[in-house]
Amino acid sequence: MNKHLKLVRELHDAFSFPQAGHGANAQLSDMDIIMRQALLMEQGSRVLKALKAGDMVEVLTELIDLSYYALGAIAMQGSDVTDQPVSWQHDGFVLSVMRILSDKINDCASGSAECYSEVYCLCVHLARSFINADFDKAFQFVHVYNISSLSESGKPIHIDTGELQRSELFTAPDLSDCLYE
């Protein structure tokens, strides 16, 4: 099992978020697909706004959150991450990042675990090659922060989605140590 998916499943178990057993390959309902698509689109918008601002720490934070949402959909299905090749190469244009990110998020309207895997793999690729960051370290920081903040916050989890909503619960951890010089 993918190590990041394992952490997302741990979070889902700890807070009783819905997920299928590993290997179950459950289908998402139409409403689950719609909710997942809304979450991915909103988070994709945050990535693009961070790109516009030029804050690479914020871009990394938003990419980690986007990967969390994609992995959450995979966990709900009981699937595993399938490594997907990423055809994007750093061409110096931010518009190419916007295009591939938008396309991959749009593909998730199918509800396919492979499409969610593509979003996750793109986040990993962009963090490593575009931002020049340690994705694994950043993901671990965010995961530990999510677990501890949700445990300590005493605030309710977002009812409609069963997902954590960072803007409603807490601010993100500082991931500047995850950027390579």
Short mmCIF file of C-alpha atoms in Angstrom, two decimals:
data_model
loop_
_atom_site.label_atom_id
_atom_site.label_comp_id
_atom_site.label_asym_id
_atom_site.label_seq_id
_atom_site.Cartn_x
_atom_site.Cartn_y
_atom_site.Cartn_z
CA MET A 1 0.00 0.00 0.00
CA ASN A 2 1.22 3.51 -0.82
CA LYS A 3 2.74 5.09 2.31
CA HIS A 4 0.76 8.32 1.96
CA LEU A 5 -2.50 6.45 1.39
CA LYS A 6 -1.73 4.48 4.53
CA LEU A 7 -1.49 7.75 6.49
CA VAL A 8 -4.78 9.00 5.03
CA ARG A 9 -6.43 5.70 5.97
CA GLU A 10 -5.02 6.15 9.50
CA LEU A 11 -6.64 9.58 9.68
CA HIS A 12 -9.94 8.18 8.37
CA ASP A 13 -9.84 5.40 10.97
CA ALA A 14 -9.00 7.80 13.80
CA PHE A 15 -11.90 10.11 13.06
CA SER A 16 -14.40 7.64 11.59
CA PHE A 17 -14.34 9.13 8.10
CA PRO A 18 -15.98 6.82 5.55
CA GLN A 19 -13.73 4.38 3.71
CA ALA A 20 -13.96 0.89 2.27
CA GLY A 21 -11.72 -1.90 3.44
CA HIS A 22 -8.42 -2.20 1.58
CA GLY A 23 -8.93 -4.12 -1.63
CA ALA A 24 -12.72 -3.70 -1.55
CA ASN A 25 -12.87 -1.66 -4.80
CA ALA A 26 -16.17 -0.08 -3.81
CA GLN A 27 -17.79 2.34 -6.23
CA LEU A 28 -18.38 5.90 -5.14
CA SER A 29 -21.98 7.04 -5.24
CA ASP A 30 -22.93 9.84 -7.60
CA MET A 31 -23.17 12.22 -4.65
CA ASP A 32 -19.74 11.14 -3.37
CA ILE A 33 -18.25 11.82 -6.81
CA ILE A 34 -19.89 15.24 -6.91
CA MET A 35 -18.63 16.11 -3.42
CA ARG A 36 -15.13 14.84 -4.23
CA GLN A 37 -15.12 16.86 -7.44
CA ALA A 38 -16.16 20.00 -5.55
CA LEU A 39 -13.38 19.44 -3.00
CA LEU A 40 -10.77 18.86 -5.70
CA MET A 41 -11.87 21.90 -7.71
CA GLU A 42 -11.82 24.14 -4.64
CA GLN A 43 -8.40 22.87 -3.60
CA GLY A 44 -7.12 23.15 -7.18
CA SER A 45 -8.21 26.78 -7.11
CA ARG A 46 -6.16 27.29 -3.96
CA VAL A 47 -3.11 25.80 -5.65
CA LEU A 48 -3.54 28.18 -8.59
CA LYS A 49 -4.00 31.20 -6.31
CA ALA A 50 -0.80 30.25 -4.46
CA LEU A 51 0.99 29.97 -7.81
CA LYS A 52 -0.26 33.43 -8.75
CA ALA A 53 1.05 34.81 -5.47
CA GLY A 54 4.42 33.15 -6.11
CA ASP A 55 4.69 31.73 -2.60
CA MET A 56 6.30 28.32 -3.04
CA VAL A 57 5.68 27.29 0.59
CA GLU A 58 1.98 28.00 0.09
CA VAL A 59 1.98 26.14 -3.24
CA LEU A 60 3.53 23.13 -1.49
CA THR A 61 0.95 23.32 1.31
CA GLU A 62 -1.92 23.44 -1.18
CA LEU A 63 -0.47 20.57 -3.24
CA ILE A 64 -0.25 18.44 -0.10
CA ASP A 65 -3.89 19.24 0.71
CA LEU A 66 -4.93 18.41 -2.86
CA SER A 67 -3.12 15.09 -2.64
CA TYR A 68 -4.89 14.43 0.68
CA TYR A 69 -8.29 14.88 -1.02
CA ALA A 70 -7.32 12.62 -3.93
CA LEU A 71 -6.07 9.95 -1.53
CA GLY A 72 -9.27 10.31 0.53
CA ALA A 73 -11.30 9.35 -2.54
CA ILE A 74 -9.07 6.32 -3.12
CA ALA A 75 -9.50 5.31 0.54
CA MET A 76 -13.28 5.60 0.22
CA GLN A 77 -13.14 3.09 -2.63
CA GLY A 78 -10.80 0.70 -0.84
CA SER A 79 -8.38 0.93 -3.75
CA ASP A 80 -4.66 1.53 -3.76
CA VAL A 81 -2.67 4.22 -5.53
CA THR A 82 -1.60 3.20 -8.99
CA ASP A 83 1.61 4.90 -10.03
CA GLN A 84 0.73 7.06 -12.98
CA PRO A 85 3.35 8.60 -15.24
CA VAL A 86 3.27 12.38 -15.35
CA SER A 87 3.93 13.82 -18.80
CA TRP A 88 4.40 17.41 -17.63
CA GLN A 89 7.92 18.77 -17.84
CA HIS A 90 9.08 22.07 -16.41
CA ASP A 91 8.82 24.40 -19.40
CA GLY A 92 9.06 27.65 -17.47
CA PHE A 93 5.38 28.54 -17.90
CA VAL A 94 2.96 28.55 -15.01
CA LEU A 95 0.09 28.19 -17.52
CA SER A 96 1.25 24.65 -18.29
CA VAL A 97 0.90 23.80 -14.58
CA MET A 98 -2.61 25.26 -14.61
CA ARG A 99 -3.58 23.24 -17.70
CA ILE A 100 -2.38 19.86 -16.47
CA LEU A 101 -3.75 20.40 -12.95
CA SER A 102 -7.15 21.45 -14.30
CA ASP A 103 -7.23 18.53 -16.74
CA LYS A 104 -6.35 15.93 -14.08
CA ILE A 105 -8.94 17.31 -11.66
CA ASN A 106 -11.55 17.35 -14.43
CA ASP A 107 -10.82 13.69 -15.20
CA CYS A 108 -11.82 12.79 -11.63
CA ALA A 109 -15.46 13.45 -12.54
CA SER A 110 -15.43 9.80 -13.62
CA GLY A 111 -14.96 8.70 -10.00
CA SER A 112 -12.17 6.37 -11.07
CA ALA A 113 -9.43 5.52 -8.56
CA GLU A 114 -6.93 5.77 -11.43
CA CYS A 115 -7.93 9.40 -12.03
CA TYR A 116 -7.54 10.22 -8.34
CA SER A 117 -4.15 8.49 -8.50
CA GLU A 118 -3.21 10.74 -11.41
CA VAL A 119 -3.98 13.84 -9.32
CA TYR A 120 -1.93 12.46 -6.43
CA CYS A 121 1.00 11.54 -8.70
CA LEU A 122 0.87 14.99 -10.31
CA CYS A 123 1.03 16.63 -6.87
CA VAL A 124 4.09 14.54 -6.00
CA HIS A 125 5.73 15.37 -9.32
CA LEU A 126 5.05 19.11 -9.09
CA ALA A 127 6.29 19.28 -5.51
CA ARG A 128 9.51 17.52 -6.41
CA SER A 129 10.29 18.96 -9.84
CA PHE A 130 8.53 22.34 -10.02
CA ILE A 131 8.82 23.53 -6.42
CA ASN A 132 11.95 21.50 -5.58
CA ALA A 133 10.56 20.25 -2.28
CA ASP A 134 10.62 17.09 -0.21
CA PHE A 135 7.05 15.85 -0.75
CA ASP A 136 7.39 12.96 1.71
CA LYS A 137 8.60 15.19 4.53
CA ALA A 138 5.90 17.80 3.82
CA PHE A 139 3.16 15.16 3.69
CA GLN A 140 4.33 13.73 7.01
CA PHE A 141 4.36 17.21 8.61
CA VAL A 142 0.83 17.91 7.41
CA HIS A 143 -0.40 14.49 8.50
CA VAL A 144 0.98 14.82 12.03
CA TYR A 145 -0.41 18.35 12.19
CA ASN A 146 -3.84 17.20 10.98
CA ILE A 147 -4.02 14.38 13.51
CA SER A 148 -2.93 16.56 16.43
CA SER A 149 -5.07 19.56 15.45
CA LEU A 150 -8.20 17.49 14.95
CA SER A 151 -7.62 15.72 18.24
CA GLU A 152 -7.06 18.94 20.15
CA SER A 153 -9.45 21.29 18.34
CA GLY A 154 -12.68 19.98 19.76
CA LYS A 155 -14.28 21.48 16.65
CA PRO A 156 -16.63 19.34 14.57
CA ILE A 157 -15.49 17.74 11.36
CA HIS A 158 -17.20 19.17 8.28
CA ILE A 159 -20.54 17.30 8.32
CA ASP A 160 -21.29 17.19 4.57
CA THR A 161 -18.05 15.59 3.45
CA GLY A 162 -16.61 13.81 6.44
CA GLU A 163 -13.40 15.60 5.51
CA LEU A 164 -11.26 18.03 7.34
CA GLN A 165 -11.57 21.54 6.01
CA ARG A 166 -8.31 23.32 6.77
CA SER A 167 -9.72 26.84 6.49
CA GLU A 168 -12.50 26.03 8.93
CA LEU A 169 -10.42 24.23 11.55
CA PHE A 170 -6.88 25.51 11.64
CA THR A 171 -4.01 27.03 9.74
CA ALA A 172 -1.44 24.91 7.94
CA PRO A 173 1.96 24.06 9.43
CA ASP A 174 5.01 25.90 8.12
CA LEU A 175 6.52 23.73 5.40
CA SER A 176 9.46 26.01 4.57
CA ASP A 177 11.87 23.37 5.92
CA CYS A 178 10.63 21.02 3.21
CA LEU A 179 11.93 23.21 0.39
CA TYR A 180 15.37 22.45 -0.99
CA GLU A 181 17.68 25.43 -1.43
#
